[in-house]
């Protein structure tokens, strides 16, 4: 393999083993003699447990153990799965009810884990679970996104988990009272199932009085610390590894009960224990995404300049607080509350509601797609209500280029931005001038055509700090140990590429090592589009450490002052010397001299400021009014990601994010019946987007390097989804507006669109 060029579109190296079927996923690498776990789950949404008898199951063939909450309690296992808790408007602490690893006394959603059967084979474990006697007394099921109903927890008697707000409520109200124009819209953001291609799984084993847990998550350290706490182990007794992962999207960033039960079982039985979710089981038990409603309101002056913005939301938490659920639709939503618009008077009020459903937490974007969706839906609606061009309305209200650095109403500091320039690029890229002709052509075919715009901005989240370690191996290879965790993004390619760019070490001599708490002392995992920027920053610091150490070594060898030795991206050079060794050659010299201390170098780096990727998504849809079928006909994206490490991988990230946004907007729909039974618990009933549902994307960039890191990079992992929801929704509404449809909520399924058109026709008669 030739040396990578800087910031080139290098093909992903890890894909070779994935396509050959030699990836090391958790279900592939579990010990062959491991016992199998099967989870017995609640068949009802809300009930008091009156009897749980597992004795018959324990006597079944092949069964080694059946573990219940009582067994965990007797073993002094901490049963509580912790969560991040907010402060209410009045300063009190939001509801933090006990969330057990396995159900105790009551079940609160269909799919809640009650017991785990451990047997020699999965079939034996599944058969034994049929012998568990589970009796219960039904309780009323609460599904409504409002206060009231049968309380799920004593800490929330009205099922309101928190009542939170940010901004100046009084000032915002005063502006609305005197504004020349006021526009409001009720907007629902539908619940989705994450449906990663690889469901959740793990295995646990004891190795010389140490616990090893392998989990297909988004990092190892939160799991390591929680395992140590729950099982009363020292941190040194716990090793967590994270192998190849087939998609995470935020859902795999949390701790789940099965991991802790497998760990306990492995310790008790002194045998490895493995568990792998089945697809319907995953749909019942994985954290869901989105699921909120918002009343959004904008105040304008007589010239259509925005004066104030107000959002009042209710978000579904599910039956318990998941790990990051409370901050998602509050603090993270607020990160980009006002988007790219110059408005300082805002008020965001959010109530979280407990319901008898699966927990809701982060899903690709975690709060930022929800915030931009609400804002950009309202912007297009306002343009229609005020009878102005939607692009002109946005341009009038963009933060001006000379206003940067700009502190938003919610405290985020945008360092740079050229929003109008990006929008103009997108307008040309999407051939918006040709839309009228395309619309006429659709009309001649009996179709409705609509165009939708979303201008988004993203706030990069997650830990600001990260570590990197570079090890020169005896076989001539170089390992870079990283604290992030790939879930399929291409980290092995881009991190090797970046280290190669900075050192001249050929990329095919670099191995990326990740996901092992024994090898890497600390790290932030993946999430919040953080990986590229924070890991590259840590790698730069490590390279600086390496250069300093190698210069000092060469200083003695070449009899030249270390300050006179320079590195030109490929070789070290010194005045008066004809030697110009590469990094690998200096490492060989150091090894021959017995300098093993020069074989490892590490650094820990912190990014004090965040970057804010932004861009414009322009979507065109075509709707068949006879059937209600919606086709995404054209899709164009122009992003400002700053400097790019690998444009090909960036485009791939955007493609995937847009596909997930189109899926939520067009087809994905979680349905519970009135008893809390999940009716969309298979791919027969839950419609993730297929290839035919997405068009070929037009993707271009208009880069403006950020000042928040020396690489000038802005994260890209979640941006596609952040922009897609409103772009598709606005296109659908644009197409339907000519038939009198004013507001329709996602997903835009054929039935829903057809009914809206017919209701509008009846109303117009």
XYZ file of C-alpha atoms in Angstrom:
765
model
C 0.000 0.000 0.000
C 1.306 3.415 -0.893
C 1.605 6.114 1.702
C -1.665 7.949 2.205
C -1.791 11.489 0.908
C -2.978 14.076 3.394
C -6.742 14.461 3.557
C -7.289 12.051 0.697
C -10.301 9.812 0.056
C -8.681 6.573 1.124
C -10.769 3.413 0.906
C -11.626 1.866 4.254
C -9.126 -0.847 5.143
C -11.355 -2.607 7.690
C -13.990 -3.320 5.062
C -11.862 -6.116 3.614
C -12.356 -8.304 6.657
C -15.980 -7.252 7.077
C -16.818 -8.199 3.493
C -14.944 -11.494 3.849
C -16.895 -12.367 6.984
C -13.856 -12.289 9.239
C -14.927 -9.398 11.440
C -14.588 -10.011 15.167
C -18.050 -9.269 16.499
C -18.973 -10.201 20.040
C -21.046 -13.234 19.028
C -18.142 -14.486 16.884
C -15.480 -14.319 19.568
C -17.312 -15.598 22.654
C -15.526 -18.616 24.155
C -16.723 -21.798 22.467
C -17.418 -23.436 25.835
C -19.442 -20.482 27.123
C -22.838 -21.046 28.648
C -25.802 -19.338 26.997
C -28.091 -16.815 28.600
C -31.745 -16.312 27.720
C -33.753 -13.478 29.232
C -37.271 -14.067 30.517
C -39.098 -10.792 29.907
C -42.336 -9.251 31.003
C -45.266 -10.082 28.704
C -47.300 -7.183 30.095
C -46.741 -3.435 30.303
C -47.735 -2.746 33.904
C -48.389 -5.177 36.725
C -47.576 -6.155 40.289
C -45.596 -9.387 40.458
C -47.576 -11.772 42.665
C -45.485 -14.884 42.009
C -42.151 -15.638 40.378
C -41.249 -19.327 40.690
C -38.153 -20.441 38.798
C -37.665 -23.792 40.545
C -38.986 -25.869 37.644
C -36.765 -23.996 35.216
C -33.722 -24.651 37.402
C -34.317 -28.406 37.175
C -34.515 -28.474 33.380
C -31.890 -30.270 31.302
C -28.682 -28.313 30.805
C -29.649 -25.431 33.068
C -26.811 -24.165 35.264
C -28.620 -21.254 36.917
C -31.723 -19.087 36.780
C -30.946 -15.646 38.113
C -33.564 -13.296 39.540
C -33.394 -9.955 41.294
C -33.561 -11.808 44.614
C -30.460 -13.812 43.682
C -28.598 -10.629 42.839
C -29.649 -9.013 46.083
C -28.514 -12.039 48.106
C -25.146 -11.846 46.326
C -24.835 -8.191 47.402
C -25.056 -6.913 43.830
C -26.105 -3.271 43.513
C -29.335 -3.577 41.539
C -29.755 0.058 40.505
C -28.940 1.200 36.965
C -27.936 4.834 37.360
C -28.984 7.780 35.206
C -28.129 11.458 34.788
C -30.689 13.574 36.673
C -31.723 17.192 36.024
C -32.756 20.020 38.296
C -36.359 21.204 37.992
C -37.361 24.814 37.441
C -37.874 25.228 41.187
C -34.367 23.939 41.907
C -35.486 20.549 43.190
C -34.001 17.321 41.885
C -35.932 15.605 39.099
C -37.442 12.192 39.726
C -34.855 9.446 40.067
C -36.793 6.243 40.687
C -35.079 2.948 41.308
C -34.422 1.109 38.028
C -33.565 -2.512 38.794
C -31.295 -4.719 36.747
C -34.053 -7.338 36.940
C -37.647 -6.528 37.811
C -38.592 -6.410 41.471
C -42.167 -6.234 42.770
C -43.503 -4.653 39.597
C -43.010 -4.703 35.833
C -43.379 -1.462 33.912
C -42.996 -2.261 30.199
C -43.344 -5.191 27.856
C -39.871 -6.650 27.513
C -38.582 -5.645 30.949
C -36.081 -8.326 32.066
C -37.296 -10.473 34.961
C -34.858 -13.397 35.022
C -31.993 -14.867 33.033
C -31.722 -18.592 32.396
C -28.157 -19.880 31.990
C -27.786 -23.227 30.233
C -25.391 -25.309 28.176
C -27.160 -24.357 24.959
C -29.420 -21.530 23.908
C -32.192 -23.994 23.082
C -32.037 -25.457 26.584
C -32.151 -21.979 28.135
C -35.111 -20.975 25.979
C -36.993 -24.188 26.755
C -36.349 -23.815 30.478
C -37.747 -20.282 30.442
C -41.073 -21.790 29.397
C -41.232 -23.390 32.844
C -40.960 -20.127 34.796
C -44.145 -19.433 36.704
C -44.909 -15.741 36.463
C -48.145 -14.468 37.917
C -49.163 -10.860 38.169
C -51.912 -8.421 38.948
C -52.574 -6.050 36.073
C -52.310 -2.314 36.637
C -53.651 0.429 34.345
C -51.282 1.257 31.502
C -50.128 4.851 31.018
C -49.113 5.703 27.464
C -50.234 9.317 27.093
C -47.626 12.034 26.827
C -49.183 14.046 29.652
C -49.552 14.148 33.411
C -51.898 11.731 35.100
C -52.744 8.072 34.798
C -51.606 5.223 36.989
C -48.297 6.276 38.596
C -45.320 4.215 37.513
C -43.189 5.430 40.436
C -43.857 6.919 43.846
C -41.313 9.643 43.082
C -43.495 10.859 40.209
C -47.130 10.574 41.341
C -48.379 12.379 38.234
C -45.853 10.569 35.971
C -43.969 13.828 35.350
C -40.272 13.077 35.780
C -39.067 16.661 35.462
C -40.234 20.188 34.750
C -37.262 22.025 33.261
C -36.650 25.328 31.568
C -33.940 27.546 30.088
C -34.031 31.176 29.036
C -35.974 34.275 30.036
C -39.659 33.415 30.151
C -40.866 36.897 31.098
C -38.789 38.695 28.460
C -39.903 36.245 25.795
C -43.547 36.710 26.724
C -43.176 40.481 26.575
C -41.763 40.341 23.051
C -44.565 38.089 21.864
C -47.190 40.456 23.248
C -45.968 43.351 21.087
C -44.637 41.538 17.997
C -46.019 42.491 14.589
C -46.265 38.829 13.560
C -46.561 35.625 15.582
C -46.401 32.143 14.117
C -46.979 28.879 15.984
C -46.969 25.194 15.115
C -47.576 21.966 17.048
C -44.982 19.416 15.946
C -44.609 15.745 16.864
C -41.276 13.944 16.579
C -42.154 10.254 16.278
C -40.630 7.409 18.251
C -38.210 5.185 16.380
C -36.503 1.849 16.992
C -32.755 2.113 16.416
C -32.468 -1.274 14.653
C -28.676 -1.484 14.374
C -27.653 -4.219 11.969
C -25.999 -6.079 14.872
C -28.229 -6.403 17.934
C -26.808 -5.983 21.431
C -24.734 -8.756 22.920
C -21.980 -9.563 25.413
C -20.037 -12.308 27.109
C -18.380 -12.460 30.515
C -15.624 -14.654 31.932
C -13.343 -14.890 34.954
C -9.612 -14.909 34.312
C -7.403 -15.454 37.381
C -9.830 -13.749 39.755
C -10.490 -10.951 37.295
C -13.670 -10.225 35.419
C -13.510 -9.817 31.649
C -16.618 -8.538 29.912
C -16.798 -8.050 26.169
C -19.696 -5.901 25.008
C -20.607 -4.485 21.605
C -20.989 -0.950 22.896
C -19.602 2.506 22.228
C -16.707 2.477 24.679
C -15.401 0.478 27.609
C -14.880 2.824 30.550
C -18.464 3.564 31.692
C -19.164 -0.165 31.635
C -15.961 -0.915 33.536
C -16.689 1.578 36.318
C -20.324 0.492 36.656
C -19.442 -3.213 36.737
C -16.910 -2.583 39.488
C -19.447 -0.665 41.532
C -22.359 -3.046 41.059
C -20.345 -6.215 41.709
C -18.266 -4.668 44.529
C -14.992 -5.210 42.686
C -11.912 -3.036 42.521
C -11.338 -1.312 39.163
C -8.192 -3.417 38.746
C -10.326 -6.560 38.839
C -12.399 -5.531 35.822
C -11.398 -5.625 32.186
C -13.852 -4.553 29.498
C -13.266 -5.033 25.800
C -15.263 -3.749 22.853
C -14.758 -5.698 19.596
C -16.114 -4.890 16.147
C -19.572 -3.359 16.340
C -22.282 -3.384 13.708
C -23.804 -0.005 14.408
C -24.544 1.825 17.631
C -26.144 5.212 16.821
C -26.238 6.238 20.500
C -28.376 3.273 21.541
C -25.308 1.188 22.413
C -23.726 3.990 24.413
C -25.588 3.001 27.593
C -25.314 0.183 30.093
C -28.003 -2.492 29.919
C -29.114 -5.147 32.435
C -27.925 -8.175 30.459
C -24.269 -7.157 30.796
C -24.435 -7.081 34.587
C -26.354 -10.354 34.879
C -23.905 -12.176 32.599
C -20.992 -10.831 34.653
C -22.571 -12.008 37.896
C -23.392 -15.419 36.402
C -19.844 -15.902 35.144
C -18.482 -15.155 38.600
C -20.911 -17.487 40.358
C -20.601 -20.362 37.900
C -16.907 -19.851 37.112
C -17.795 -20.408 33.476
C -17.970 -17.953 30.592
C -21.519 -16.772 29.896
C -22.709 -15.294 26.611
C -25.899 -13.515 25.600
C -27.058 -12.217 22.228
C -30.269 -10.401 21.559
C -32.702 -11.595 18.941
C -34.291 -8.984 16.674
C -37.748 -8.819 18.279
C -36.104 -8.919 21.700
C -33.977 -5.952 20.666
C -37.002 -4.012 19.500
C -38.642 -4.656 22.864
C -35.653 -3.856 25.058
C -33.232 -1.479 23.277
C -33.547 2.181 24.136
C -35.767 3.885 21.597
C -35.224 7.344 20.112
C -37.028 10.698 19.724
C -40.745 10.611 20.884
C -41.679 14.153 21.852
C -44.157 16.849 20.966
C -43.456 20.576 20.846
C -45.406 23.784 20.515
C -42.987 26.119 18.733
C -43.611 29.848 18.390
C -41.761 32.646 16.612
C -42.222 36.410 16.983
C -41.324 38.709 14.052
C -41.191 42.446 13.538
C -42.963 44.114 10.621
C -39.938 43.403 8.358
C -39.909 39.684 9.199
C -36.877 39.912 11.462
C -37.146 37.325 14.215
C -37.437 38.782 17.704
C -38.119 35.851 20.021
C -38.521 32.085 20.036
C -40.450 29.883 22.429
C -40.694 26.094 22.599
C -42.820 24.076 25.005
C -42.126 20.339 24.814
C -43.145 17.060 26.384
C -40.815 14.118 25.957
C -41.390 10.442 26.573
C -38.832 8.837 28.873
C -40.383 5.395 28.823
C -40.766 3.416 32.025
C -37.501 4.488 33.670
C -34.777 7.080 33.290
C -32.251 5.728 30.854
C -28.625 6.721 31.278
C -28.743 10.082 29.459
C -32.466 10.428 28.788
C -33.239 13.471 30.920
C -30.580 15.744 29.332
C -31.404 14.763 25.727
C -34.509 16.874 25.109
C -33.447 19.589 27.559
C -29.773 20.503 27.803
C -28.779 18.937 24.481
C -31.855 20.272 22.677
C -30.871 23.710 24.003
C -27.365 23.465 22.501
C -28.775 24.454 19.110
C -32.129 25.870 20.167
C -31.886 28.985 17.987
C -29.950 27.257 15.219
C -28.130 29.694 12.933
C -30.409 32.664 13.597
C -29.566 35.871 15.420
C -32.120 35.851 18.236
C -31.260 36.360 21.884
C -34.702 36.224 23.510
C -35.743 32.605 23.960
C -37.576 30.299 26.325
C -37.452 26.496 26.297
C -39.733 24.578 28.675
C -39.695 20.783 28.781
C -41.568 18.188 30.805
C -40.449 14.577 30.869
C -43.128 11.907 31.172
C -42.885 8.315 32.393
C -44.924 5.848 30.322
C -45.259 2.056 30.203
C -42.928 1.751 27.224
C -39.275 1.003 26.569
C -36.818 3.667 27.695
C -36.029 6.531 25.295
C -32.500 7.897 25.051
C -29.929 9.100 22.526
C -30.365 8.343 18.847
C -28.043 9.711 16.165
C -27.805 13.376 17.120
C -29.299 13.197 20.631
C -31.374 16.343 21.046
C -29.862 18.367 18.234
C -31.894 16.731 15.407
C -35.016 17.267 17.505
C -34.235 20.950 18.079
C -33.355 21.684 14.446
C -36.390 19.740 13.232
C -38.722 21.897 15.324
C -37.021 25.168 14.380
C -36.720 24.478 10.659
C -40.256 23.114 10.376
C -41.462 26.329 11.972
C -39.279 28.450 9.673
C -40.857 26.942 6.550
C -44.314 27.222 8.105
C -43.631 30.872 8.962
C -42.513 31.610 5.412
C -45.782 30.174 4.120
C -47.861 32.061 6.698
C -46.035 35.349 6.057
C -46.026 34.793 2.285
C -42.258 35.194 1.941
C -39.588 33.092 0.285
C -38.226 30.512 2.790
C -34.626 31.096 1.674
C -35.006 34.864 1.944
C -36.482 34.520 5.430
C -33.505 32.492 6.548
C -30.962 34.819 4.954
C -32.540 37.818 6.662
C -32.181 36.180 10.058
C -28.822 34.385 9.772
C -26.071 35.368 12.172
C -23.904 37.749 10.134
C -20.319 36.701 9.312
C -18.905 39.702 11.195
C -20.771 38.699 14.383
C -18.453 35.761 15.121
C -17.470 34.607 17.621
C -21.142 34.599 18.520
C -22.637 33.589 21.857
C -26.052 32.049 21.345
C -29.042 32.681 23.557
C -28.343 29.388 25.360
C -24.633 30.056 25.875
C -22.965 28.190 23.024
C -20.084 30.097 21.411
C -20.068 29.668 17.640
C -16.531 30.475 16.570
C -17.043 30.880 12.794
C -19.826 30.726 10.248
C -20.746 31.686 6.695
C -24.308 30.457 6.577
C -25.510 32.566 3.651
C -22.555 31.416 1.552
C -23.279 27.769 2.303
C -26.950 28.273 1.485
C -26.130 29.880 -1.861
C -23.854 26.949 -2.680
C -26.669 24.537 -1.788
C -29.178 26.485 -3.881
C -26.955 26.080 -6.926
C -26.039 22.466 -6.153
C -29.708 21.486 -5.893
C -30.599 23.320 -9.113
C -33.428 25.110 -7.383
C -33.974 27.234 -10.480
C -35.054 24.091 -12.281
C -37.587 23.083 -9.645
C -40.516 24.794 -11.367
C -39.991 22.729 -14.493
C -39.635 19.519 -12.488
C -42.837 20.357 -10.607
C -44.705 20.906 -13.856
C -43.424 17.594 -15.198
C -44.642 15.831 -12.034
C -48.024 17.519 -12.358
C -48.369 16.252 -15.918
C -47.901 12.751 -14.502
C -50.585 13.397 -11.883
C -48.066 13.777 -9.037
C -47.504 16.475 -6.425
C -43.938 17.730 -6.102
C -42.536 19.656 -3.182
C -39.215 21.202 -2.206
C -37.961 21.453 1.364
C -34.983 23.160 2.941
C -33.317 22.691 6.285
C -30.382 24.774 7.450
C -28.913 22.992 10.451
C -26.131 23.533 12.927
C -24.627 20.839 15.129
C -22.958 21.057 18.533
C -20.263 18.424 18.996
C -20.747 16.622 22.306
C -19.101 13.963 24.459
C -15.912 14.083 26.502
C -13.578 16.909 25.557
C -10.485 14.946 26.505
C -8.919 11.925 24.882
C -5.759 9.821 24.987
C -3.491 8.203 22.422
C -0.518 5.889 22.708
C 1.910 4.911 19.945
C 3.966 1.724 20.299
C 6.794 0.724 17.968
C 6.646 -3.068 17.754
C 9.502 -5.502 17.167
C 7.925 -6.705 13.914
C 8.261 -3.250 12.377
C 4.625 -2.393 12.841
C 3.337 0.568 14.822
C 0.279 0.362 17.065
C -1.780 3.409 17.877
C -4.024 2.861 20.880
C -7.054 5.134 20.838
C -9.705 6.002 23.396
C -12.541 6.293 20.919
C -14.531 3.319 19.672
C -15.571 2.532 16.128
C -19.133 1.387 15.541
C -18.576 1.133 11.815
C -17.407 4.679 11.017
C -14.010 3.696 9.615
C -11.753 4.632 12.531
C -9.104 2.080 11.614
C -8.624 3.818 8.295
C -8.815 7.440 9.294
C -6.736 7.228 12.491
C -3.981 5.327 10.708
C -4.220 7.831 7.862
C -3.883 10.766 10.248
C -0.900 9.294 12.098
C 0.710 8.544 8.743
C 0.124 12.131 7.614
C 1.833 13.472 10.725
C 4.781 11.070 10.909
C 5.461 9.685 7.444
C 5.023 6.149 8.765
C 3.356 4.173 5.949
C -0.277 3.575 6.820
C 0.011 -0.149 6.088
C 2.538 -0.285 8.946
C 0.035 1.176 11.427
C -2.484 -0.832 13.420
C -5.303 0.917 15.255
C -6.037 -0.678 18.628
C -9.220 0.227 20.456
C -11.708 -1.018 22.995
C -9.608 -2.595 25.765
C -9.569 -1.064 29.224
C -6.368 -2.962 30.099
C -4.446 -1.424 27.208
C -5.891 2.086 27.276
C -6.069 3.810 30.631
C -8.906 6.155 29.785
C -11.016 7.289 26.853
C -14.326 8.764 25.882
C -15.609 6.188 23.412
C -17.766 7.244 20.492
C -20.751 9.571 20.607
C -21.725 13.141 19.844
C -19.617 13.235 16.636
C -16.559 13.645 18.857
C -14.212 10.915 17.662
C -12.413 12.546 14.746
C -11.636 15.847 16.408
C -10.708 14.666 19.901
C -8.735 11.639 18.745
C -6.805 13.598 16.126
C -6.021 16.208 18.770
C -4.665 13.526 21.108
C -2.676 11.993 18.250
C -1.096 15.361 17.455
C -0.007 15.713 21.058
C 1.430 12.204 21.011
C 3.355 12.928 17.812
C 4.799 16.018 19.478
C 5.975 13.837 22.384
C 7.486 11.356 19.928
C 9.313 14.058 17.971
C 10.776 15.567 21.126
C 12.012 12.191 22.372
C 13.443 11.179 19.003
C 15.193 14.539 18.570
C 16.857 14.109 21.939
C 17.983 10.611 20.938
C 19.295 11.788 17.553
C 21.040 14.705 19.188
C 23.459 12.299 20.826
C 23.784 10.135 17.750
C 24.458 13.032 15.366
C 26.262 15.261 17.841
C 23.838 18.088 16.982
C 21.795 20.219 19.319
C 18.260 18.811 19.527
C 16.779 22.186 18.659
C 18.554 22.091 15.297
C 16.973 18.793 14.279
C 13.821 19.260 12.227
C 11.152 16.890 11.013
C 9.756 17.561 7.527
C 6.674 15.302 7.739
C 8.666 12.296 6.548
C 12.253 12.493 7.817
C 14.387 13.979 10.552
C 17.114 16.254 9.239
C 20.038 17.992 10.890
C 22.555 20.529 9.573
C 25.884 19.023 8.623
C 24.584 15.467 8.590
C 23.800 13.334 5.562
C 21.559 11.121 7.693
C 17.817 11.710 7.300
C 16.105 8.858 9.126
C 12.379 8.232 9.145
C 10.401 7.609 12.312
C 10.670 3.858 11.760
C 14.423 4.084 11.194
C 14.955 6.115 14.365
C 12.885 3.540 16.257
C 15.130 0.763 14.898
C 18.219 2.738 15.950
C 16.791 3.241 19.428
C 15.885 -0.437 19.759
C 19.410 -1.458 18.717
C 20.777 0.928 21.350
C 18.639 -0.719 24.035
C 16.388 2.308 24.410
C 13.150 0.465 25.098
C 11.849 3.634 26.713
C 11.555 5.124 23.222
C 9.284 2.346 21.977
C 6.167 3.827 23.617
C 4.828 7.359 23.622
C 1.518 8.688 24.863
C -0.355 11.899 25.507
C -3.597 13.017 27.023
C -5.168 16.054 25.403
C -8.173 18.284 26.042
C -10.157 20.329 23.539
C -11.418 23.298 25.511
C -13.923 24.385 22.856
C -16.412 22.619 20.641
C -16.898 22.899 16.904
C -20.195 23.605 15.160
C -20.634 21.867 11.799
C -23.485 23.277 9.767
C -25.009 23.064 6.349
C -28.034 23.061 4.075
C -30.148 20.067 3.076
C -32.487 20.475 0.109
C -34.976 17.715 -0.590
C -37.524 17.171 -3.333
C -40.365 14.695 -2.943
C -42.964 13.433 -5.356
C -46.336 12.301 -3.985
C -48.957 10.172 -5.672
C -52.241 11.686 -4.445
C -54.173 8.549 -5.386
C -52.163 6.331 -3.038
C -50.412 8.770 -0.695
C -47.037 7.232 -1.530
C -44.102 9.605 -0.975
C -40.917 9.273 -3.008
C -37.765 11.193 -2.153
C -36.869 12.205 -5.693
C -33.796 14.411 -5.209
C -31.560 15.173 -2.263
C -28.684 17.672 -2.069
C -26.395 18.491 0.843
C -23.770 21.184 1.233
C -21.941 20.949 4.550
C -19.359 23.024 6.340
C -17.256 20.481 8.198
C -14.103 22.562 8.133
C -11.017 20.617 7.073
C -11.600 16.960 6.178
C -9.333 14.035 7.029
C -10.930 11.667 4.529
C -13.656 13.134 2.291
C -14.892 9.701 1.229
C -15.574 8.632 4.808
C -17.213 11.973 5.550
C -19.574 11.543 2.611
C -20.376 8.033 3.812
C -21.286 9.373 7.241
C -23.605 11.938 5.680
C -25.221 9.322 3.435
C -25.976 7.081 6.395
C -27.328 9.920 8.493
C -29.611 11.133 5.719
C -30.913 7.591 5.197
C -31.842 7.388 8.872
C -33.548 10.769 8.666
C -35.512 9.717 5.579
C -36.493 6.505 7.350
C -37.917 8.335 10.341
C -39.689 10.871 8.140
C -41.205 8.462 5.618
C -41.646 4.975 7.029
C -40.403 4.211 10.550
C -43.249 4.103 13.030
C -43.355 2.563 16.516
C -46.863 1.449 17.432
C -48.122 0.353 20.861
C -51.661 -0.792 21.473
C -53.662 0.556 24.415
C -52.273 -2.194 26.661
C -48.670 -1.275 25.927
C -48.001 -4.195 23.575
C -45.474 -3.306 20.879
C -47.166 -4.024 17.549
C -44.140 -3.089 15.427
C -41.666 -5.584 16.874
C -40.303 -7.115 13.677
C -39.118 -5.969 10.286
C -42.441 -7.215 8.927
C -44.082 -4.377 10.858
C -41.318 -1.810 11.330
C -40.189 -0.264 8.047
C -36.557 0.807 8.023
C -35.641 2.474 4.714
C -34.707 0.201 1.830
C -32.440 1.087 -1.071
C -35.444 2.089 -3.148
C -36.474 4.632 -0.511
C -33.377 6.817 -0.858
C -32.106 8.594 -3.963
C -28.532 9.193 -5.030
C -27.371 12.118 -2.932
C -25.609 15.213 -4.195
C -22.959 15.926 -1.550
C -20.587 18.906 -1.575
C -18.728 20.927 1.021
C -18.165 24.607 1.670
C -15.450 24.370 4.317
C -14.645 27.089 6.803
C -12.006 25.758 9.219
C -12.927 25.996 12.863
C -10.693 27.869 15.275
C -11.488 25.499 18.150
C -8.815 22.955 17.214
C -5.544 23.150 15.342
C -6.783 20.722 12.686
C -9.627 23.071 11.701
C -11.989 20.068 11.780
C -15.687 19.899 12.664
C -17.400 16.617 13.525
C -19.582 15.003 10.875
C -21.006 11.782 12.295
C -24.532 12.919 13.110
C -24.984 15.904 10.824
C -26.815 13.971 8.102
C -29.658 13.084 10.426
C -29.781 16.547 11.982
C -30.557 18.096 8.618
C -32.673 15.370 7.049
C -35.787 15.356 9.228
C -36.868 18.926 8.485
C -35.723 18.859 4.856
C -37.938 15.866 4.058
C -40.828 17.152 6.186
C -40.711 20.591 4.602
C -40.694 19.050 1.132
C -43.757 16.949 1.952
C -45.611 19.969 3.337
C -44.646 22.034 0.311
C -46.124 19.379 -1.960
C -49.315 19.049 0.103
C -49.873 22.754 0.688
C -51.484 23.260 -2.711
C -54.191 20.838 -1.606
C -54.816 22.643 1.676
C -52.866 20.372 4.047
C -51.404 22.689 6.673
C -49.753 20.319 9.115
C -49.002 16.596 9.097
C -46.754 14.699 11.463
C -44.115 12.114 10.610
C -43.953 9.443 9.403
C -45.473 10.319 6.052
C -46.796 6.862 5.319
C -49.088 6.388 2.320
C -52.167 5.965 4.513
C -51.412 9.050 6.573
C -50.766 11.218 3.503
C -53.811 9.843 1.640
C -56.085 10.525 4.618
C -54.721 14.066 4.993
C -55.379 14.824 1.333
C -58.914 13.474 1.496
C -59.698 15.345 4.702
C -58.404 18.551 3.120
C -60.562 17.935 0.059
C -63.653 17.431 2.221
C -62.904 20.566 4.237
C -62.542 22.578 1.040
C -65.992 21.552 -0.276
